[in-house]
Short mmCIF file of C-alpha atoms in Angstrom, two decimals:
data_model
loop_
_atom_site.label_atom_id
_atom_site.label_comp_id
_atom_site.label_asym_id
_atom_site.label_seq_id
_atom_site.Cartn_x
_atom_site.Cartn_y
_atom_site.Cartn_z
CA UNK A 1 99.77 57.47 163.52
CA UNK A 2 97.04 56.24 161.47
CA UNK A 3 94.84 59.58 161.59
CA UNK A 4 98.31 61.40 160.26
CA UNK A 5 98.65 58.45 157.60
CA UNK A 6 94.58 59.30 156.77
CA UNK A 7 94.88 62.94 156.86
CA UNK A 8 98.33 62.60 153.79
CA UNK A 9 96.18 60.38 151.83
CA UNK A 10 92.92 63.00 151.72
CA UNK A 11 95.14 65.66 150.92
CA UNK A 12 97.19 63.66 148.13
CA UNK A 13 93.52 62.71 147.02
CA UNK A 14 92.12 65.94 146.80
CA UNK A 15 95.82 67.12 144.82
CA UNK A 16 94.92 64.24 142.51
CA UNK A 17 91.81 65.62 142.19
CA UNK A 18 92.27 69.33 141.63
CA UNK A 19 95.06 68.52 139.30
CA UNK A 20 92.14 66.61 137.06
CA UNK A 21 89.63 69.29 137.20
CA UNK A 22 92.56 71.60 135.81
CA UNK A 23 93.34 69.68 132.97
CA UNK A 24 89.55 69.34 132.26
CA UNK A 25 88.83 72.99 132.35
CA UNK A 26 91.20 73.82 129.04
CA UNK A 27 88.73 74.82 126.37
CA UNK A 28 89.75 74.77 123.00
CA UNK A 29 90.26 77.75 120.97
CA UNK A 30 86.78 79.48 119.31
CA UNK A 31 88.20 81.37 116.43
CA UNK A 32 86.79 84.72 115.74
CA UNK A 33 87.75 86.58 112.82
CA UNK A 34 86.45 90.05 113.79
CA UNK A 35 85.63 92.80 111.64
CA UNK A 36 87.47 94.23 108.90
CA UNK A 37 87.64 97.90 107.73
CA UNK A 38 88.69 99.50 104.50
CA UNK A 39 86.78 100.07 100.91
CA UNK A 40 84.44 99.53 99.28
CA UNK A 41 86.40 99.90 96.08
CA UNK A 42 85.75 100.81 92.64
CA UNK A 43 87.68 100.11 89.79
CA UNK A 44 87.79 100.02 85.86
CA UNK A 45 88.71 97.15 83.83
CA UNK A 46 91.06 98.93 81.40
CA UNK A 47 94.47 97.07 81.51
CA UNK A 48 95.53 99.44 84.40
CA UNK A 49 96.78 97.23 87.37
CA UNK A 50 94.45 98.16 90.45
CA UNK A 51 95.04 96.94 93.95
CA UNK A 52 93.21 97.66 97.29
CA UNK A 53 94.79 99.45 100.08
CA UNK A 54 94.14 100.16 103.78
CA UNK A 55 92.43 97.25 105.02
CA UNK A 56 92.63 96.33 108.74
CA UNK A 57 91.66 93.67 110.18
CA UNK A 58 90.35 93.21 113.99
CA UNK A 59 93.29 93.51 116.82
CA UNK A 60 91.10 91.06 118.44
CA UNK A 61 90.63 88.44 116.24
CA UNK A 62 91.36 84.92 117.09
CA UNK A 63 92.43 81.30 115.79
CA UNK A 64 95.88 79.65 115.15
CA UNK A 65 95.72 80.28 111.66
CA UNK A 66 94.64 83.04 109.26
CA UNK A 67 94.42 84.11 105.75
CA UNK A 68 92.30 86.34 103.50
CA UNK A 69 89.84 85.07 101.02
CA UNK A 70 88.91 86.73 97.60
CA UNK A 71 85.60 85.64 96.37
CA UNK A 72 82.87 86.46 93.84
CA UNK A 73 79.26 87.32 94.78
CA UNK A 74 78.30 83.73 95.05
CA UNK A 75 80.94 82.59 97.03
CA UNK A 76 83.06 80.87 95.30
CA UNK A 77 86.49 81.25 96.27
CA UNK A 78 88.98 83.28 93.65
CA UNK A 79 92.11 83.76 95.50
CA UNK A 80 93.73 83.00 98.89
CA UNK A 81 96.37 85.96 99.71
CA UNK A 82 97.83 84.51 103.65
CA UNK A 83 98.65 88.20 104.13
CA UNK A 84 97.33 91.93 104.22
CA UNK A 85 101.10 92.46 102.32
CA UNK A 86 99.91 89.33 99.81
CA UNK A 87 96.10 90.84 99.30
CA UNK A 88 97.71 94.46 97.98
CA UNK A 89 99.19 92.47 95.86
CA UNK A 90 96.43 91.05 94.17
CA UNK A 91 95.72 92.95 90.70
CA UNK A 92 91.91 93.25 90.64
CA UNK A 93 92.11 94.42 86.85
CA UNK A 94 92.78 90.58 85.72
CA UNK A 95 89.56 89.85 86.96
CA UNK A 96 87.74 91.20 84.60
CA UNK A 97 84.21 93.05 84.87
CA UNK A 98 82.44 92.09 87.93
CA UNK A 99 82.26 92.22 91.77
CA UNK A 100 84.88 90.83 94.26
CA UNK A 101 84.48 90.32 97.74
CA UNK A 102 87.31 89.95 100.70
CA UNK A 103 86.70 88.26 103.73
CA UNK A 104 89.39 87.46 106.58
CA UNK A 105 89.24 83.94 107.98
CA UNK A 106 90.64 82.63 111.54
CA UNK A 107 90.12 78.90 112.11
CA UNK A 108 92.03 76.21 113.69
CA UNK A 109 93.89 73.30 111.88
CA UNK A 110 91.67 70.54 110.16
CA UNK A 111 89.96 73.12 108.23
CA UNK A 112 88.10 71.73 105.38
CA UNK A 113 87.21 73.54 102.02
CA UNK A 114 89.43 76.08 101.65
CA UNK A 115 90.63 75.79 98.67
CA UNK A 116 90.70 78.45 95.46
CA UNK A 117 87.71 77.05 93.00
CA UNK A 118 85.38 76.00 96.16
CA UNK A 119 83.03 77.51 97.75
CA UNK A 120 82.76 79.87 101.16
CA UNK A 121 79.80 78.54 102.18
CA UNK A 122 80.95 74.82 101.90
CA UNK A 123 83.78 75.58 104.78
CA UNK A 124 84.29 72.97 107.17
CA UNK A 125 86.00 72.74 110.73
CA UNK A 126 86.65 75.21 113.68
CA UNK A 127 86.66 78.65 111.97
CA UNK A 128 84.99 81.82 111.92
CA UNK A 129 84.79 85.25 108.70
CA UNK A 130 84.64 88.20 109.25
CA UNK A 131 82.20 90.99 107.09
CA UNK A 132 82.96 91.04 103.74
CA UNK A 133 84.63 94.27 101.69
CA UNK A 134 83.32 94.86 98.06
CA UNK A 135 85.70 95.30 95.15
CA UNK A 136 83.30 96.64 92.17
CA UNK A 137 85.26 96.16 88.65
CA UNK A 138 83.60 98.08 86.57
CA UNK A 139 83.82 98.21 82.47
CA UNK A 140 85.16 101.38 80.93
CA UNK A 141 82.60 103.73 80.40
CA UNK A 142 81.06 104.15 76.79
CA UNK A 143 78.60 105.81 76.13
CA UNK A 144 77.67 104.25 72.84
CA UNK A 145 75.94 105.44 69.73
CA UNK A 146 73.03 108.50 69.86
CA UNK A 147 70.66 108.35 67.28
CA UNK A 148 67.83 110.95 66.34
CA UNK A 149 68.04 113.93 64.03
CA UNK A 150 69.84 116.38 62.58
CA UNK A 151 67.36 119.03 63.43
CA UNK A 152 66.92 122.26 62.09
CA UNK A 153 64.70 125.09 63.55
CA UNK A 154 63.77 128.14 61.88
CA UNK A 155 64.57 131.33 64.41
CA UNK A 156 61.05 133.02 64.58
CA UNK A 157 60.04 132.92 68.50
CA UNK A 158 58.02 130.09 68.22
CA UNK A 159 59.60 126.92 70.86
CA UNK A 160 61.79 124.34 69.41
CA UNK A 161 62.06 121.44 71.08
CA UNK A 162 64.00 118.19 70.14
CA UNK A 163 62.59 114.58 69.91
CA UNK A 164 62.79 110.54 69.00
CA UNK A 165 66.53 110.67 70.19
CA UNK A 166 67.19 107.05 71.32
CA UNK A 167 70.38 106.26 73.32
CA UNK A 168 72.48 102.78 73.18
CA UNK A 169 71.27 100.25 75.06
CA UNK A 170 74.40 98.30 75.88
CA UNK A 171 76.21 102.19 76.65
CA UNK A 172 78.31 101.45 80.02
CA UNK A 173 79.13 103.80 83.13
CA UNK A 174 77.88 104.50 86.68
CA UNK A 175 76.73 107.61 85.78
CA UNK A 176 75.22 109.45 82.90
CA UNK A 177 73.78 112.82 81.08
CA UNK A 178 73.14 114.12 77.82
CA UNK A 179 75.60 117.35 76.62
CA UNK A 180 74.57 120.18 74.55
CA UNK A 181 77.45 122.25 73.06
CA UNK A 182 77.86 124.86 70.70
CA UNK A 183 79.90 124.36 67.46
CA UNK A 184 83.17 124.81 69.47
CA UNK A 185 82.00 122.35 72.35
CA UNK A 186 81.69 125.14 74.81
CA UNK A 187 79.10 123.29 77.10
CA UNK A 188 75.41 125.12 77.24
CA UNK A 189 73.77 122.55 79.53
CA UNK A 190 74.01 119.54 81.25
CA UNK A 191 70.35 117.84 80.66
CA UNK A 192 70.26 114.53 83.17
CA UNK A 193 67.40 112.64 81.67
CA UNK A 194 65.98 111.97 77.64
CA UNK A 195 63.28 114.10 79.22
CA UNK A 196 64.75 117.17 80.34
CA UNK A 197 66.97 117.12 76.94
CA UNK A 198 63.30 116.94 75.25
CA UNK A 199 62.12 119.81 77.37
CA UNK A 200 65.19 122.42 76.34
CA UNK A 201 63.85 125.10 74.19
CA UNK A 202 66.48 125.67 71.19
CA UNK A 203 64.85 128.74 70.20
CA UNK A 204 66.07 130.51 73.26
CA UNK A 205 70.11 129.85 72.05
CA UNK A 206 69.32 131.94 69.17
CA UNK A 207 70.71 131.69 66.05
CA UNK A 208 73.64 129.19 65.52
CA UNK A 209 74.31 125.86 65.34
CA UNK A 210 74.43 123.23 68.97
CA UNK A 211 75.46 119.58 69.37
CA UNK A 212 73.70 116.74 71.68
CA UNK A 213 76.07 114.38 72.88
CA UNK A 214 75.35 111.53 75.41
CA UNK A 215 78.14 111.31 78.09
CA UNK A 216 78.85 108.00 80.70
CA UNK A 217 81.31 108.48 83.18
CA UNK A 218 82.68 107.77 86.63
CA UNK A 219 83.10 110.28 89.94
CA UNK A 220 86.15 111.39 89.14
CA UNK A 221 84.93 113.31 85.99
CA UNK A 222 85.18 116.73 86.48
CA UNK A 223 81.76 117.65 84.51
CA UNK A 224 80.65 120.23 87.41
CA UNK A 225 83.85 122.65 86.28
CA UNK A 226 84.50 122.16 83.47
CA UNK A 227 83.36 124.69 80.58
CA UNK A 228 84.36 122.75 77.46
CA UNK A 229 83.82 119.67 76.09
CA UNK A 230 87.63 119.21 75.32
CA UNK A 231 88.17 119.99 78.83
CA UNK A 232 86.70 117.16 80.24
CA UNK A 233 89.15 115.09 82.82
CA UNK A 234 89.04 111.48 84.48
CA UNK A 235 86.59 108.51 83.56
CA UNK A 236 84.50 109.07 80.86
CA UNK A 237 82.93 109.04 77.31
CA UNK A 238 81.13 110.52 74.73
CA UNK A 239 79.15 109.57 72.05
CA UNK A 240 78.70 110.74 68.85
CA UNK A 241 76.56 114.54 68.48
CA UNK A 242 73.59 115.24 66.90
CA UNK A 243 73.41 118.63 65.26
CA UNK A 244 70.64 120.90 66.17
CA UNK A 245 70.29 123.95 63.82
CA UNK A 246 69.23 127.23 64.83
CA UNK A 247 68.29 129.79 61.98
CA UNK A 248 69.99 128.68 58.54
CA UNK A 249 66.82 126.31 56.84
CA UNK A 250 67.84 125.64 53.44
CA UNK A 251 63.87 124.54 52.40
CA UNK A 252 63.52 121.50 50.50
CA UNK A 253 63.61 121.43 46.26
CA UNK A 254 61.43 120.49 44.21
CA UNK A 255 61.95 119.67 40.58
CA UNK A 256 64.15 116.37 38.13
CA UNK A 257 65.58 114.85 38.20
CA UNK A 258 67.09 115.22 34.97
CA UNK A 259 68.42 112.79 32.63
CA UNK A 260 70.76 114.46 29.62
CA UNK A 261 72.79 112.59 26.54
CA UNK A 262 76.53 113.90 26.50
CA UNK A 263 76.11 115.01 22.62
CA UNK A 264 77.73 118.45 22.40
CA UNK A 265 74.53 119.60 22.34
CA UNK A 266 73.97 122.40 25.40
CA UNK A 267 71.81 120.86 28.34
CA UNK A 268 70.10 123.36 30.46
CA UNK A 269 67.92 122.38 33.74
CA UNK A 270 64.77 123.91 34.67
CA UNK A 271 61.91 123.61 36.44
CA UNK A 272 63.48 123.86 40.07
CA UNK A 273 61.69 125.75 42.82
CA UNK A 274 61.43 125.32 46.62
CA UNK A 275 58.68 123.41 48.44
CA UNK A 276 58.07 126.13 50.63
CA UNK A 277 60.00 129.28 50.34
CA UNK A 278 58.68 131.41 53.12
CA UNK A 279 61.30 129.28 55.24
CA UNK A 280 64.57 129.75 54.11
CA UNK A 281 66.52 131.62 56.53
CA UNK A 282 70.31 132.65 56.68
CA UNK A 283 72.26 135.45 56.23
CA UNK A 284 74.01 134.00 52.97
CA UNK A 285 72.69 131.71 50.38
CA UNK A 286 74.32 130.23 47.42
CA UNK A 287 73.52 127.35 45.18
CA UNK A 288 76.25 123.97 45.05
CA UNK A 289 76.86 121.52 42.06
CA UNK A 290 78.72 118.42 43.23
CA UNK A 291 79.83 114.78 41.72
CA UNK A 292 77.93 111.99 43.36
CA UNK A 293 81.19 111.71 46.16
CA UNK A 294 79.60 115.29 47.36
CA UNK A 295 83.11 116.59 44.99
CA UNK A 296 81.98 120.56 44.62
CA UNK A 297 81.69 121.05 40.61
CA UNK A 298 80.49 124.91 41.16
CA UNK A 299 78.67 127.34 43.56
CA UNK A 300 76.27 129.15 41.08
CA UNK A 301 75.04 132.42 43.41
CA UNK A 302 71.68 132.25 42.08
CA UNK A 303 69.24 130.10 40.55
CA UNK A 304 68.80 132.04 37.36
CA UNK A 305 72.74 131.09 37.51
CA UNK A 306 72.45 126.98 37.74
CA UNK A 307 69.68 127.13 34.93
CA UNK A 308 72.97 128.58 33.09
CA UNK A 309 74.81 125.84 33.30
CA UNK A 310 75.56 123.46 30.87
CA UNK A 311 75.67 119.65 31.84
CA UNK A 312 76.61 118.36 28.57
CA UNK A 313 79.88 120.13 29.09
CA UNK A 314 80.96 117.67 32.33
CA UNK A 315 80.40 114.79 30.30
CA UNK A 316 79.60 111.48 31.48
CA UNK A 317 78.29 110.88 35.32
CA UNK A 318 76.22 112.31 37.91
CA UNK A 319 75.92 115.81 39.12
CA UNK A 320 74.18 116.89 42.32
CA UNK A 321 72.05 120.51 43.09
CA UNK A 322 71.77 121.53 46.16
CA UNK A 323 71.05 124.75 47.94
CA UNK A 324 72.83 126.10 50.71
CA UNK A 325 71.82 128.67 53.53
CA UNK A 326 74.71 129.44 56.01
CA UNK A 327 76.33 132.25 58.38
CA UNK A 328 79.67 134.01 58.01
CA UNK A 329 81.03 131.42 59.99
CA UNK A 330 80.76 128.57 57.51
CA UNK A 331 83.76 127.35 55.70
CA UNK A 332 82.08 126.96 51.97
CA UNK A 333 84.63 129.12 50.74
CA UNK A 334 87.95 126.78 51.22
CA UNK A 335 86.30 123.15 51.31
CA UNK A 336 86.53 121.27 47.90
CA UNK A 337 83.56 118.71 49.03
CA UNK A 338 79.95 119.22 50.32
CA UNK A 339 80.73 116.60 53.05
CA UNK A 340 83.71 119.19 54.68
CA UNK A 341 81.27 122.04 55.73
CA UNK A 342 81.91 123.23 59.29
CA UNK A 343 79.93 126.03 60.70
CA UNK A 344 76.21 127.40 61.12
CA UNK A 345 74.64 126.12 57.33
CA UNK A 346 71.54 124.10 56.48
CA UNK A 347 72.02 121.98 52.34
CA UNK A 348 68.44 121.38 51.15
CA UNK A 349 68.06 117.99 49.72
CA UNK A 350 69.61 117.44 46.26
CA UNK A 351 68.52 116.70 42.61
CA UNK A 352 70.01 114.17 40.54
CA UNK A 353 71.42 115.26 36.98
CA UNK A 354 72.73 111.79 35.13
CA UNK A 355 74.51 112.75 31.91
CA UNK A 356 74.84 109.91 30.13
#
């Protein structure tokens, strides 16, 4: 009786036992977040709403709780979203320029520092993050002001090459290239760098007039196709052109200015001749007389024609001379001002005639 009493005891003490080590053996839970896929991403900050899309997150992830976390690159936490469904709805465009990064988090309750305007790093408690995903908000291209030139070459065989072109220093865009064009932006060439645009020789367009441009844009440009300027699709923009003549060299005058007294007596200039003649080139030449707003007054053909003229006859103001070398293409014969001229021309500098 007493071993059977002994034997009930030792087993109801080993029970007691086992039943201890059980409850013992529960570990708690060690979150892991896992590793999230999806991205990078690449937007620009134009007042178009951009969200991400197709992130997943680890089907082995752990921890009683979860959420998302937005931050910027040094951590410091933008935005919370609890769900993938709440993180596409996050508009990335309010942001503003920058870079964005979204983690996943899986921790356990008691979790301190999460909190929008606090820092990743400065988490506390049971919890782990996964990699991050980058969100790149980038400004809308612009590509600025181009400065340098006008140039004009004379067409004789002899290499022309263009220089001292500067590009704007705050111009914006993940990528970039100068443009060369003809007059109706049908696109020549495609130079990279400042350097290869300063090793294209003009001379080898022949005669006729191209434009420089400077162009910043994103991937989905289609630069690679297309032919034209105007045809130009996606994220992108172009600076102002510089205009590089090829043939038409107006020379530069010499000669005045000339100061007459509106009296009803004639005025007549005189004197005028070009600083070096063996340079003009152009099929067509003509001589223009303008008001100071570049207004055309006249288009004497030849010079033996403007020392013809009288100024006392305009009365009162300023007149301008200039001398024009140009192609068939130009529009001289249907502008009303000097500054309206389209086409393949070179104006020589002007001389003042004040009638006072």
């Amino acid at each position: 009786m007493i071993k059977k009493m002994f034997l009930a005891v030792l087993a109801l003490s080993v029970f007691a036992t086992s039943c201890s080590d059980d409850d013992d053996s529960v570990s708690p839970i060690v979150p892991n977040a896992g590793t999230i896929t999806g991205g990078p991403f690449t937007f620009i900050v134009d007042g178009n709403s951009d969200f991400v899309s197709g992130i997943t997150t680890d089907s082995n992830a752990i921890g009683t709780n979860r959420s998302f976390v937005v931050t910027d690159m040094q951590g410091a936490i933008l935005g919370l979203p609890p769900t993938n469904e709440a993180l596409q709805g996050v508009d990335f465009d309010g942001a503003g320029v920058g870079t964005c990064l979204i983690w996943y988090l899986r921790y356990e309750n008691g979790l301190l520092g999460k909190e929008v305007g606090l820092n990743i790093n400065d988490l506390s408690g049971s919890f782990d993050l996964s990699n991050s995903i980058t969100v790149n908000r980038l400004g809308a291209p612009n590509a600025g002001v181009l400065s340098g030139g006008p140039f004009n070459f004379v067409f004789d065989g002899t290499p022309d090459f263009v220089s001292g072109i500067t590009t704007d220093s705050n111009a914006i865009g993940t990528n970039s290239t100068f443009v060369i064009t003809d007059i109706n932006l049908n696109i020549l060439g495609a130079p990279a760098t400042l350097e290869m645009l300063e090793g294209v020789n003009f001379e080898g367009a022949g005669r006729g007039v191209c434009l420089v441009w400077y162009l910043r844009y994103e991937d989905d440009t289609n630069l690679d196709t297309a032919t034209n300027a105007n045809d130009l699709t996606g994220t992108f923009n172009l600076s102002n052109s510089i205009r590089v003549e090829r043939g038409p060299n107006a020379d530069a005058l010499i000669g005045g200015p000339f100061s007459f007294t509106v009296d009803g007596t004639p005025d007549m200039v005189s004197g005028i001749a070009f600083e070096n003649p063996d340079n003009r080139v152009g099929t067509n030449s003509t001589w223009i007389i303008t008001d100071d707003t570049g207004m055309i007054l006249g288009t004497p053909p030849t010079l033996d024609a403007v020392e013809g003229v009288d100024f006392d006859g305009a009365g009162v103001g300023t007149c301008l001379i200039w001398y024009l070398r140009y192609e068939n293409d130009t529009n001289i014969n249907t502008v009303t001002n000097a500054n309206e001229l389209t086409g393949t021309f070179h104006l020589s500098n002007s001389i003042t005639v004040a009638r006072n």
